[in-house]
CSV table of C-alpha atoms in Angstrom, one decimal:
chain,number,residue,atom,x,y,z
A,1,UNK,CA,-63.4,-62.2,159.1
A,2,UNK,CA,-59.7,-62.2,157.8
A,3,UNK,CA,-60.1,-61.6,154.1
A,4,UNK,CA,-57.1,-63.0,152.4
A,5,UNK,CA,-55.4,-60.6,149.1
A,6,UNK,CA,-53.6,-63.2,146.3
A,7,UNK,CA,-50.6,-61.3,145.5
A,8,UNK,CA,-48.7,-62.0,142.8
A,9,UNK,CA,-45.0,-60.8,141.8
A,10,UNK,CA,-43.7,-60.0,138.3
A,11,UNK,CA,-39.7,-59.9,138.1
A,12,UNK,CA,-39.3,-62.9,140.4
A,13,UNK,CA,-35.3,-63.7,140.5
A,14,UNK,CA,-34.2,-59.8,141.7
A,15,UNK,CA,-33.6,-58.0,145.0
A,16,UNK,CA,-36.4,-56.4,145.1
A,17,UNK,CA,-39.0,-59.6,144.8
A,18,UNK,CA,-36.7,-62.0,146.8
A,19,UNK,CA,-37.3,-58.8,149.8
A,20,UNK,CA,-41.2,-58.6,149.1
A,21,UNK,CA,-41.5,-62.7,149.2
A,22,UNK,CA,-39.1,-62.6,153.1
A,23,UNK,CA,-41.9,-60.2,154.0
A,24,UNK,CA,-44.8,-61.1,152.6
A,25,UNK,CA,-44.3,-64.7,154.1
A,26,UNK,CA,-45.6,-63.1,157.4
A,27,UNK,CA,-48.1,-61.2,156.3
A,28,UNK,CA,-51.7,-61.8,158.5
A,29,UNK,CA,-53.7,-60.9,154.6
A,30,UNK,CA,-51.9,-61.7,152.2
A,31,UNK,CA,-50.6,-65.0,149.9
A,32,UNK,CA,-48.0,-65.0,147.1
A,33,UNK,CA,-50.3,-67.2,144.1
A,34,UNK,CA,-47.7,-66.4,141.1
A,35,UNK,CA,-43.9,-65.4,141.0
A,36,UNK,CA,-43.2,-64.4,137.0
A,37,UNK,CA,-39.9,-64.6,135.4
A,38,UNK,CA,-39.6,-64.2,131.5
A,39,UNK,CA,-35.8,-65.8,132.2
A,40,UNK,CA,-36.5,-68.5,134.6
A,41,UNK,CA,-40.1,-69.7,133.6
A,42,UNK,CA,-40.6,-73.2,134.3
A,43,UNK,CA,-37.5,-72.8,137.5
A,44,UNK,CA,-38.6,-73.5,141.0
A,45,UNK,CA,-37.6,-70.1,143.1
A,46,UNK,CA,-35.9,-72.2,145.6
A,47,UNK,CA,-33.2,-73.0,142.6
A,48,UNK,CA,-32.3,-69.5,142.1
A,49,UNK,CA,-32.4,-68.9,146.0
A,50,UNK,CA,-31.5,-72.1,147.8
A,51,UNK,CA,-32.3,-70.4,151.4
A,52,UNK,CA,-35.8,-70.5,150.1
A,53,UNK,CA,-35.6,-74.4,149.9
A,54,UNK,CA,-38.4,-75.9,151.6
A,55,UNK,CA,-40.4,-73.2,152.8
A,56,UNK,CA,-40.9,-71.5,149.0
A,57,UNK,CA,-40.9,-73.6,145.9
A,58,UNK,CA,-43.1,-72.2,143.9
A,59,UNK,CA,-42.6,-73.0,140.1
A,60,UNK,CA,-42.4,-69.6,138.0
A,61,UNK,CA,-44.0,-69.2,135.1
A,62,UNK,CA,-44.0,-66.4,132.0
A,63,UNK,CA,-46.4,-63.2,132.4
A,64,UNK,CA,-49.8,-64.1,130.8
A,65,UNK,CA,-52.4,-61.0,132.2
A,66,UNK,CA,-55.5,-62.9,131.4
A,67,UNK,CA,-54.7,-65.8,133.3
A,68,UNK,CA,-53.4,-63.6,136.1
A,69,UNK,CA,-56.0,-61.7,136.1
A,70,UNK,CA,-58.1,-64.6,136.9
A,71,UNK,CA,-56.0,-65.5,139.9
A,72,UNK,CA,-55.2,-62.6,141.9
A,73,UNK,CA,-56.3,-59.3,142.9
A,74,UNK,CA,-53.1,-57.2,143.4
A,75,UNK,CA,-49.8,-57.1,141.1
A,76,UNK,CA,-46.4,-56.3,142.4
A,77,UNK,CA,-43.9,-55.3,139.5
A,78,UNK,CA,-40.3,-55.9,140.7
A,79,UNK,CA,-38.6,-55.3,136.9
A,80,UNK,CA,-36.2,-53.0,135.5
A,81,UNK,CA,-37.4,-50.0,134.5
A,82,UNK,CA,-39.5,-49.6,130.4
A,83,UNK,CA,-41.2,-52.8,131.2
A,84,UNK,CA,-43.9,-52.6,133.3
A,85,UNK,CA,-45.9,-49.7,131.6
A,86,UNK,CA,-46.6,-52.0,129.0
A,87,UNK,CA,-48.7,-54.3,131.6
A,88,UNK,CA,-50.0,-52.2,133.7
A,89,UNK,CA,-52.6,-50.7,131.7
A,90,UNK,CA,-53.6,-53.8,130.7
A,91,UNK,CA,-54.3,-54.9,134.4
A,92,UNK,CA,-56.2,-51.6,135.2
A,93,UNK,CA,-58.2,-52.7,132.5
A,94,UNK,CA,-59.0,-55.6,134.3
A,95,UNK,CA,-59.7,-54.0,137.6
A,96,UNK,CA,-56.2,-55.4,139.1
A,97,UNK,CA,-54.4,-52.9,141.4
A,98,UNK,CA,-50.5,-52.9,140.6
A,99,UNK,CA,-47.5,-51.4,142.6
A,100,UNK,CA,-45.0,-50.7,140.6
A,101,UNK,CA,-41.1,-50.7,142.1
A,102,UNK,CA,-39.6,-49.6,138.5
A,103,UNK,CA,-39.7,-45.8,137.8
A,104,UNK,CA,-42.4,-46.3,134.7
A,105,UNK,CA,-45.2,-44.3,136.8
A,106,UNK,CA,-43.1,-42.1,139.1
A,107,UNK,CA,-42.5,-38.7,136.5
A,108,UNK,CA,-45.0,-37.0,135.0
A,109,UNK,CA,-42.8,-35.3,132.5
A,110,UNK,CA,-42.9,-37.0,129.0
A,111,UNK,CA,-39.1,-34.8,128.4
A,112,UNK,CA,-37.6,-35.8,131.5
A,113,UNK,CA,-38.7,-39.5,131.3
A,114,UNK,CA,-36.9,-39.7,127.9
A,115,UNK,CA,-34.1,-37.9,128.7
A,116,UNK,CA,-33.4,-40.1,132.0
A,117,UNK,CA,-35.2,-43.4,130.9
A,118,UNK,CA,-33.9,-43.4,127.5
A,119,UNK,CA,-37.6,-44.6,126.8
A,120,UNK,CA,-41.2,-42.8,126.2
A,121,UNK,CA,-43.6,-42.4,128.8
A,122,UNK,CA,-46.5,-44.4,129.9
A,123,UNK,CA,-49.9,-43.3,128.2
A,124,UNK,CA,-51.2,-40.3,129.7
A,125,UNK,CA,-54.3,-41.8,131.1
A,126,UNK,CA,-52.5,-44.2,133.1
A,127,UNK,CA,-49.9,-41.6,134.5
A,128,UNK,CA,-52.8,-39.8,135.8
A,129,UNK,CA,-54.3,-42.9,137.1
A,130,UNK,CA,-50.7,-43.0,139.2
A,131,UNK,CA,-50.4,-42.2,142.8
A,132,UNK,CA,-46.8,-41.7,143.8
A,133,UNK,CA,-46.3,-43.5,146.8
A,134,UNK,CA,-44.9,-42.3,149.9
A,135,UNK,CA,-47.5,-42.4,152.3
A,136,UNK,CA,-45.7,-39.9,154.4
A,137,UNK,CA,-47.0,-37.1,151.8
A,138,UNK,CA,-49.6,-39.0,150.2
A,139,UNK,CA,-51.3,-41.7,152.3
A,140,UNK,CA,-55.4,-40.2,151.8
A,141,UNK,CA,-54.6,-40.4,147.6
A,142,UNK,CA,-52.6,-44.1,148.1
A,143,UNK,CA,-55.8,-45.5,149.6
A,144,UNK,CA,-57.8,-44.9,146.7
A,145,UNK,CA,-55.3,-45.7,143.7
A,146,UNK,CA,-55.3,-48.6,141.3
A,147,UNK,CA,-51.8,-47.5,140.3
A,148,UNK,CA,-49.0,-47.4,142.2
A,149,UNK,CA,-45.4,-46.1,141.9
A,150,UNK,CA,-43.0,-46.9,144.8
A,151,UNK,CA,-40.7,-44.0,145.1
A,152,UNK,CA,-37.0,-45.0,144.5
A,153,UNK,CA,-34.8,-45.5,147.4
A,154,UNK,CA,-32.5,-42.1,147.1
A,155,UNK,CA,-35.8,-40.4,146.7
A,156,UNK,CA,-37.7,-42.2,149.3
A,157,UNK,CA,-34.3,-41.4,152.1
A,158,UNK,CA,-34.3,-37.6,150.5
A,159,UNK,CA,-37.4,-36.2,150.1
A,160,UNK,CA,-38.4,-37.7,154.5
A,161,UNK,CA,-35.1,-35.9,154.5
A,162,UNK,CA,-36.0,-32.8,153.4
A,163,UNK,CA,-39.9,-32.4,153.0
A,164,UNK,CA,-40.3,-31.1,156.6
A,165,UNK,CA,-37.6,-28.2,156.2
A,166,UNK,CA,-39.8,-27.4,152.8
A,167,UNK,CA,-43.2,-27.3,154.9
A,168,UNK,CA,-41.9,-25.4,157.6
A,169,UNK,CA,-40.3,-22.7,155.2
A,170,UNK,CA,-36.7,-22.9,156.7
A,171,UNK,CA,-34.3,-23.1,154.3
A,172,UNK,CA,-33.6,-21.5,150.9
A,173,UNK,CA,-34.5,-23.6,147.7
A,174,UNK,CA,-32.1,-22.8,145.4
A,175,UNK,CA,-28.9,-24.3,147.0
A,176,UNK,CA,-30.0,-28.3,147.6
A,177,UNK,CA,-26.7,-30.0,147.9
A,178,UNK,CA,-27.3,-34.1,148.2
A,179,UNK,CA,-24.5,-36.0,149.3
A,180,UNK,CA,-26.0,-40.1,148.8
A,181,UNK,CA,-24.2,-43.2,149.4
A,182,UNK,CA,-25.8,-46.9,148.6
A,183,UNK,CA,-24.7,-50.4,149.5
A,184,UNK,CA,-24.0,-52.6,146.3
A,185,UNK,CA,-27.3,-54.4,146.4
A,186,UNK,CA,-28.5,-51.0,144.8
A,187,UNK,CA,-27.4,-52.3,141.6
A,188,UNK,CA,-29.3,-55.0,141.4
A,189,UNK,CA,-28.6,-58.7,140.8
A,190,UNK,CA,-27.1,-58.8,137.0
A,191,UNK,CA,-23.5,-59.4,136.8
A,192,UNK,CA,-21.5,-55.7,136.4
A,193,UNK,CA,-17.9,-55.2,136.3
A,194,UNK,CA,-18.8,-51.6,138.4
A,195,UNK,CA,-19.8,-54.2,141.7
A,196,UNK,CA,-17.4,-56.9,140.6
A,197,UNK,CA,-15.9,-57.7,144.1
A,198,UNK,CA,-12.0,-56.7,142.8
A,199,UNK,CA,-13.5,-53.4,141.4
A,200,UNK,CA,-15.8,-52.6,144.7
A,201,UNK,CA,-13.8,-54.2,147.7
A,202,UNK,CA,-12.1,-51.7,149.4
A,203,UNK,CA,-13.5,-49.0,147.4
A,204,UNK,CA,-15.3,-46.0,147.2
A,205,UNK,CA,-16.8,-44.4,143.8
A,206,UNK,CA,-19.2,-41.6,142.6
A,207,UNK,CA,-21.1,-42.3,139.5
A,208,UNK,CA,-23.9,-41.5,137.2
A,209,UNK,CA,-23.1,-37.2,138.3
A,210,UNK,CA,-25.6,-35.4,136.9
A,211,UNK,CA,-27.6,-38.4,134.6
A,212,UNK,CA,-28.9,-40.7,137.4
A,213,UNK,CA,-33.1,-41.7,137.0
A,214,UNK,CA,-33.7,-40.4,140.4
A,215,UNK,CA,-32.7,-36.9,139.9
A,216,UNK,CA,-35.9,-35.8,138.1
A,217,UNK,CA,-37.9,-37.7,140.7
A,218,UNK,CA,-36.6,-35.8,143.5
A,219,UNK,CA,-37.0,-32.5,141.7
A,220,UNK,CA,-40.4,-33.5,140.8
A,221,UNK,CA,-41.7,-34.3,144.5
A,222,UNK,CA,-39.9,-31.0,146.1
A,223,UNK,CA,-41.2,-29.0,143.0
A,224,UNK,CA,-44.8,-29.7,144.4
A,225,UNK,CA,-44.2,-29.3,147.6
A,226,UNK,CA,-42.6,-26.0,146.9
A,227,UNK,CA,-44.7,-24.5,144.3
A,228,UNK,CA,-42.2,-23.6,142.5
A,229,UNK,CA,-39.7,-25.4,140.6
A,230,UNK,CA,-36.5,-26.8,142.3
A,231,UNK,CA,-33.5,-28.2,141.4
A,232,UNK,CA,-30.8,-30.0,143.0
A,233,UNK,CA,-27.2,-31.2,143.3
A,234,UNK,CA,-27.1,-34.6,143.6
A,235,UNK,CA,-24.2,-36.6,143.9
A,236,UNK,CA,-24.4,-40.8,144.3
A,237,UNK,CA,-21.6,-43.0,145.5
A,238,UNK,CA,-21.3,-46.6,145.3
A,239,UNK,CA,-20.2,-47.9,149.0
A,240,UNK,CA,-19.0,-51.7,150.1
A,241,UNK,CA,-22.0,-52.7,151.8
A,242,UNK,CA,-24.6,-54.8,150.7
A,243,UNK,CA,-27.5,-52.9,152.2
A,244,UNK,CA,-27.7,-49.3,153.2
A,245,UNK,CA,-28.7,-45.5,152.0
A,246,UNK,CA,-27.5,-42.8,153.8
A,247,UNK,CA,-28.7,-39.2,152.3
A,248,UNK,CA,-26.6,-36.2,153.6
A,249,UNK,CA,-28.1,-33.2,152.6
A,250,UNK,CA,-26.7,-29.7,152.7
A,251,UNK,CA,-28.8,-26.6,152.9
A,252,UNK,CA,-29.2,-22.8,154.2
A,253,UNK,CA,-31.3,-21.7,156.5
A,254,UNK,CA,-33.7,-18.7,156.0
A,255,UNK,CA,-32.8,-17.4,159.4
A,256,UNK,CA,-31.4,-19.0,162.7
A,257,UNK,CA,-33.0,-21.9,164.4
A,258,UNK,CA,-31.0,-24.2,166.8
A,259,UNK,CA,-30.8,-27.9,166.0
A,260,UNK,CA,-32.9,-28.5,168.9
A,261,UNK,CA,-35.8,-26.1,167.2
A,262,UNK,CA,-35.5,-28.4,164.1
A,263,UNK,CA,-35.6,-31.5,165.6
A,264,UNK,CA,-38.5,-30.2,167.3
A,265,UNK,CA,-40.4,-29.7,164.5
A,266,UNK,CA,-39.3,-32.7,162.3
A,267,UNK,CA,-40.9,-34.8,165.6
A,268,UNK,CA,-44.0,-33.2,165.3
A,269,UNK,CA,-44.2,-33.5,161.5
A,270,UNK,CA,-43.3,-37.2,161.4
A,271,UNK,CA,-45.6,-38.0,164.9
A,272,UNK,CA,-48.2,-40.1,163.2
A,273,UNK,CA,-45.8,-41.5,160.9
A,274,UNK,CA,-44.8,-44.7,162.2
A,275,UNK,CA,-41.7,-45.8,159.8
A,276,UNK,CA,-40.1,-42.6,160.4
A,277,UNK,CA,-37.5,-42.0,163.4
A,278,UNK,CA,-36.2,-38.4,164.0
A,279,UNK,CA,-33.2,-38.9,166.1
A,280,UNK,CA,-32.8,-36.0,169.6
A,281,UNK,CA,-30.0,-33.3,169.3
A,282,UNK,CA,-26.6,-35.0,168.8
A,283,UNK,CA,-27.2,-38.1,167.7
A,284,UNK,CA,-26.8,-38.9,164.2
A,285,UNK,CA,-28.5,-42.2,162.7
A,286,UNK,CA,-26.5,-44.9,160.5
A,287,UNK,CA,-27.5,-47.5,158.1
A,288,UNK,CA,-26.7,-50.5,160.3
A,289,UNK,CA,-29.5,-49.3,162.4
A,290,UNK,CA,-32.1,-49.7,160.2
A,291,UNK,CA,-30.8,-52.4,158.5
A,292,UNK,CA,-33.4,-55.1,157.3
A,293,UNK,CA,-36.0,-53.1,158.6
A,294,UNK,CA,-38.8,-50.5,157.0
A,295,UNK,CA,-37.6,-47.3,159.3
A,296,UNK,CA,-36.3,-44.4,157.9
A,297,UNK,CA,-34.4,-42.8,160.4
A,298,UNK,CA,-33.2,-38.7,160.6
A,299,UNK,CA,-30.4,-36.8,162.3
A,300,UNK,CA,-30.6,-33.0,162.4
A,301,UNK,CA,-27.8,-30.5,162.4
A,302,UNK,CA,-28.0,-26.6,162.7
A,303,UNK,CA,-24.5,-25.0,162.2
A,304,UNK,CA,-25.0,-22.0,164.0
A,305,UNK,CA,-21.5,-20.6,162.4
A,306,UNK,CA,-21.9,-21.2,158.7
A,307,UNK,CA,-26.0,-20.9,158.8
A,308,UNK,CA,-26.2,-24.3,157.0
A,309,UNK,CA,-28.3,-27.2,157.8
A,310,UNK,CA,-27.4,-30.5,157.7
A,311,UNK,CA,-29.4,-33.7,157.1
A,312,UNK,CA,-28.3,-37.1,157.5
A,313,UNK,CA,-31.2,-39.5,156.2
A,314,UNK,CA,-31.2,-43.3,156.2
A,315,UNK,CA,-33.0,-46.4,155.3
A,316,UNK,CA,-32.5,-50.1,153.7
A,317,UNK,CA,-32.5,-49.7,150.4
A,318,UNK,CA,-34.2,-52.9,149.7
A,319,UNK,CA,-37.0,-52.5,152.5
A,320,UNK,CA,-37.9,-48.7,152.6
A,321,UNK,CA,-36.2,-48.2,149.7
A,322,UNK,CA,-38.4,-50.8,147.5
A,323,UNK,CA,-40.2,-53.7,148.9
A,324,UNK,CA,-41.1,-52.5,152.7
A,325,UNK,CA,-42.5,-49.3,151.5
A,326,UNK,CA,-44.6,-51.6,148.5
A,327,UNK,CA,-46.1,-53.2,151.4
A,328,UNK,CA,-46.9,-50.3,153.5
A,329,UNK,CA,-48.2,-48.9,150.1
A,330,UNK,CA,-50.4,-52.3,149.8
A,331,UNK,CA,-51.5,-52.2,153.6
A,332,UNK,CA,-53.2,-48.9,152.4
A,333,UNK,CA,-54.6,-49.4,149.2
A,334,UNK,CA,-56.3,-52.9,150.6
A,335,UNK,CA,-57.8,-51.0,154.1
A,336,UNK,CA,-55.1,-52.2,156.6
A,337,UNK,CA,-53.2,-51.1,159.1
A,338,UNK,CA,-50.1,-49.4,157.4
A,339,UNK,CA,-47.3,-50.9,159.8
A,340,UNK,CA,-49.2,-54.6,158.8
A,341,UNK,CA,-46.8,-57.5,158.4
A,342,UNK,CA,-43.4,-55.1,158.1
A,343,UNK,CA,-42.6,-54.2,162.2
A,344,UNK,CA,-39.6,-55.9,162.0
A,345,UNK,CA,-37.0,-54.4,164.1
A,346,UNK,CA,-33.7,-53.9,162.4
A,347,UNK,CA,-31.4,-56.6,162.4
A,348,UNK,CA,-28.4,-55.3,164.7
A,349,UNK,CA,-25.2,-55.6,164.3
């Protein structure tokens, strides 16, 4: 019997809900009941996206959690960041599983959440309630959460990136160098002069050195893996793209091992992974090839003459990166197939 899961999605007019409605539109187990929007309550979606026109027109309406509670069984929260621990808790409380795209859930440090979200932390018993969820690390804990936090997308391109290399014991932890560009679309929809088309066209620009909210995730999820606490260089770069992360990541090796070793090993590691692609010996992946598409994909290089390592990690920002990974996260915590509803192949060129 095909049991059907009401969805519904909270932050309806961004990126990041626009993405999860394209893919959950062909989803075998799922229906979208409720799209909320605080700013465009009472607005048809297909007004704020015309290519929806005639396919989605639902009316949105203004978050009330006792009504939706009453109406579906599974939240997705597509907001900025400080407002969805305030719900959450209050859906948990009414047996609702949420998946949570903001970073509300993603640290467990009450410092660093301050310090990076400007904000305090979500209630203790709910962060512990959390699952952070990238099911390449932690699928057996996602299937069992009420709770979960999407990674972000320079985390989610980073730590498949990296987390081999750490379980493997091949390179030294206290030299991370992360090199990470993103298309515009990383910045969401709100009007900003830093992606105004005169100030991005043409352009190239690092920002946020040293403050940006996914530096303390990173550190975080390498920390456990390691056992010992990490921290990294990370630099982001705003690109003229509208879809794309690509992580380069500079390390040194322990001792020598050929890229072909490497690549070896990251195939093994990532075999019954199906979202991630590690690429063979001289061939380094871009973004437009996973463009549109849930794959992260990997390119190894060993330089045998500087004893560095080089990782070159990418996905789509807005389907790994956020709404694909939600639903792979979702597939899991509702019994499915993981690769349910998001095998689309990247859109090329």
């Amino acid at each position: 019997m095909n049991i059907i899961v009401k969805v519904a999605i909270v932050g309806g007019t961004g990126y990041g809900a626009v993405e999860l409605i394209r893919l959950l539109n062909n989803h075998p187990h799922v229906t979208v009941e409720k799209i909320l929007s605080h700013s465009s309550s009472g607005t048809k979606l297909s007004e704020v996206y015309p290519h929806l026109s005639d396919i989605i027109d639902l009316e949105m309406d203004a978050l009330d959690v006792e009504a939706l509670s009453k109406q579906v069984d599974l939240v997705f929260f597509a907001t900025p960041s400080n407002i969805s621990k305030d719900y959450i808790p209050k859906f948990f409380e009414l047996g609702i599983r949420c998946i949570d795209l903001s970073g509300d859930f993603r640290l467990e440090d009450e410092a660093e959440y301050r310090l990076y979200y400007e904000d305090s932390l979500a209630d203790e018993k709910y962060i512990k309630e959390a699952v952070y969820g990238l099911p390449e690390i932690n699928k057996e804990k996602i299937k069992d959460t009420k709770i979960l936090a999407n990674p972000g997308c320079y985390p989610t391109a980073t730590l498949l990136g990296l987390l081999p290399a750490f379980k493997h014991d091949l390179v030294e932890q206290d030299n991370i160098i992360i090199d990470a560009k993103t298309g515009v679309s990383g910045a969401g929809r709100g009007l900003s002069l830093n992606v105004h088309f005169s100030e991005m066209n043409e352009n190239f620009k690092a920002y946020k050195l040293g403050s940006h909210k996914h530096i303390p995730e990173i550190e975080q999820e390498l920390t456990t893996a390691a056992g010992e606490t990490i921290q990294v260089t990370f630099t982001p770069h705003i690109v003229p793209m509208t879809r794309g992360i690509m992580s380069t990541i500079y390390v040194n090796l322990k001792e020598h091992h050929s890229s072909e070793e490497i690549i070896s090993l990251y195939q093994k590691y990532y075999k019954d992974h199906p979202f991630v692609r590690v690429r063979n010996e001289g061939i380094i992946p871009s973004t437009r090839e996973v463009y549109g598409s849930n794959y992260c994909d990997i390119g190894i290089f060993s330089d045998e003459r500087t004893g560095k390592l080089t990782i070159v990690s990418v996905i789509d920002n807005l389907v790994k990166g956020a709404s694909g990974q939600a639903i792979q996260n979702m597939n899991l915590m509702c019994g499915w197939d993981e690769t349910t509803g998001i095998t689309q192949l990247p859109i090329y060129p």
